[in-house]
Short mmCIF file of C-alpha atoms in Angstrom, two decimals:
data_model
loop_
_atom_site.label_atom_id
_atom_site.label_comp_id
_atom_site.label_asym_id
_atom_site.label_seq_id
_atom_site.Cartn_x
_atom_site.Cartn_y
_atom_site.Cartn_z
CA MET S 251 10.82 15.68 -4.11
CA LYS S 252 11.51 17.83 -1.05
CA ARG S 253 10.50 16.28 2.28
CA ILE S 254 8.61 18.69 4.51
CA PHE S 255 7.91 16.32 7.40
CA SER S 256 10.45 15.03 9.90
CA PRO S 257 10.78 11.25 10.28
CA ILE S 258 9.12 11.43 13.72
CA LEU S 259 6.12 13.38 12.40
CA LYS S 260 5.93 11.04 9.42
CA GLY S 261 5.82 8.05 11.79
CA ILE S 262 3.06 9.65 13.85
CA LEU S 263 1.03 10.41 10.73
CA LEU S 264 1.51 6.85 9.48
CA ALA S 265 0.29 5.50 12.83
CA ILE S 266 -2.79 7.73 12.62
CA LEU S 267 -3.46 6.63 9.05
CA VAL S 268 -3.15 2.95 9.95
CA GLY S 269 -5.43 3.53 12.95
CA LEU S 270 -8.03 5.18 10.75
CA LEU S 271 -7.83 2.33 8.26
CA PHE S 272 -8.32 -0.24 11.02
CA TYR S 273 -11.18 1.81 12.45
CA SER S 274 -12.93 1.98 9.10
CA GLY S 275 -12.42 -1.74 8.59
CA GLU S 276 -10.83 -1.29 5.16
CA LEU S 277 -7.39 -2.61 6.06
CA THR S 278 -8.88 -5.37 8.20
CA GLN S 279 -10.98 -6.55 5.24
CA ILE S 280 -8.02 -6.41 2.89
CA LEU S 281 -5.72 -8.33 5.23
CA SER S 282 -8.35 -10.94 6.13
CA LYS S 283 -9.02 -11.69 2.45
CA ARG S 284 -5.43 -11.69 1.26
CA SER S 285 -4.93 -15.37 2.03
CA ASP S 286 -7.58 -16.09 -0.61
CA PHE S 287 -5.21 -14.63 -3.22
CA LEU S 288 -1.76 -15.77 -2.05
CA GLY S 289 -0.18 -18.29 -4.42
CA LYS S 290 -2.40 -17.26 -7.33
CA THR S 291 -1.43 -15.51 -10.56
CA ILE S 292 -2.08 -11.77 -10.61
CA LYS S 293 -4.52 -10.96 -13.41
CA GLU S 294 -5.05 -7.24 -12.80
CA VAL S 295 -3.63 -4.41 -10.70
CA LYS S 296 -5.93 -1.48 -9.78
CA PHE S 297 -5.46 1.50 -7.51
CA LYS S 298 -8.70 2.64 -5.87
CA GLY S 299 -9.33 5.94 -4.13
CA ASN S 300 -6.09 7.52 -5.29
CA LYS S 301 -6.59 11.04 -6.63
CA ASN S 302 -3.23 12.77 -6.25
CA THR S 303 -0.58 10.33 -7.45
CA PRO S 304 -0.40 8.97 -11.01
CA ASP S 305 -0.90 5.20 -11.18
CA ALA S 306 2.42 4.92 -13.05
CA ASP S 307 4.24 6.36 -10.01
CA LEU S 308 2.56 3.84 -7.71
CA GLU S 309 3.26 0.96 -10.11
CA SER S 310 6.95 1.85 -10.09
CA MET S 311 7.04 1.35 -6.28
CA ILE S 312 5.60 -2.16 -6.22
CA GLU S 313 6.71 -5.61 -7.30
CA ILE S 314 3.14 -6.82 -7.86
CA LYS S 315 2.70 -7.17 -11.63
CA VAL S 316 0.23 -8.93 -13.92
CA GLY S 317 1.36 -12.51 -14.53
CA LYS S 318 3.37 -12.87 -11.29
CA ILE S 319 2.44 -15.20 -8.45
CA LEU S 320 1.30 -13.27 -5.37
CA THR S 321 3.33 -14.13 -2.28
CA LYS S 322 3.16 -12.85 1.29
CA ARG S 323 6.69 -11.45 0.94
CA ILE S 324 5.79 -9.44 -2.17
CA LEU S 325 2.54 -8.16 -0.67
CA ASP S 326 4.14 -7.16 2.63
CA ARG S 327 7.06 -5.43 0.90
CA ASP S 328 4.80 -3.56 -1.52
CA LEU S 329 2.49 -2.32 1.26
CA LYS S 330 5.55 -1.12 3.19
CA ASN S 331 6.97 0.63 0.10
CA LEU S 332 3.70 2.44 -0.55
CA PHE S 333 3.33 3.57 3.08
CA ASN S 334 6.99 4.69 3.19
CA SER S 335 6.76 6.59 -0.10
CA GLY S 336 5.54 9.78 1.54
CA PHE S 337 2.62 10.03 -0.89
CA PHE S 338 0.08 8.88 1.68
CA ILE S 339 0.11 11.39 4.50
CA LEU S 340 -2.76 13.18 6.18
#
């Protein structure tokens, strides 16, 4: 896939996206509830609100899988991988 945004512009767009998520409260809700799920077995993986990227592509970028134990390391790494993928830009 050809990259059309420079790393600096990509960083700015990511900062805007994160700001919008915090403003809307979505990311805050997700992060505040994640401790309820850490250490538990993953029973299902769903992608919500995604319209442009096939779920299979997203699944290939994350370590979270059904049957695995959810850890902070896995969750943090997977969030970083998704944000760094270039699929989620404004």
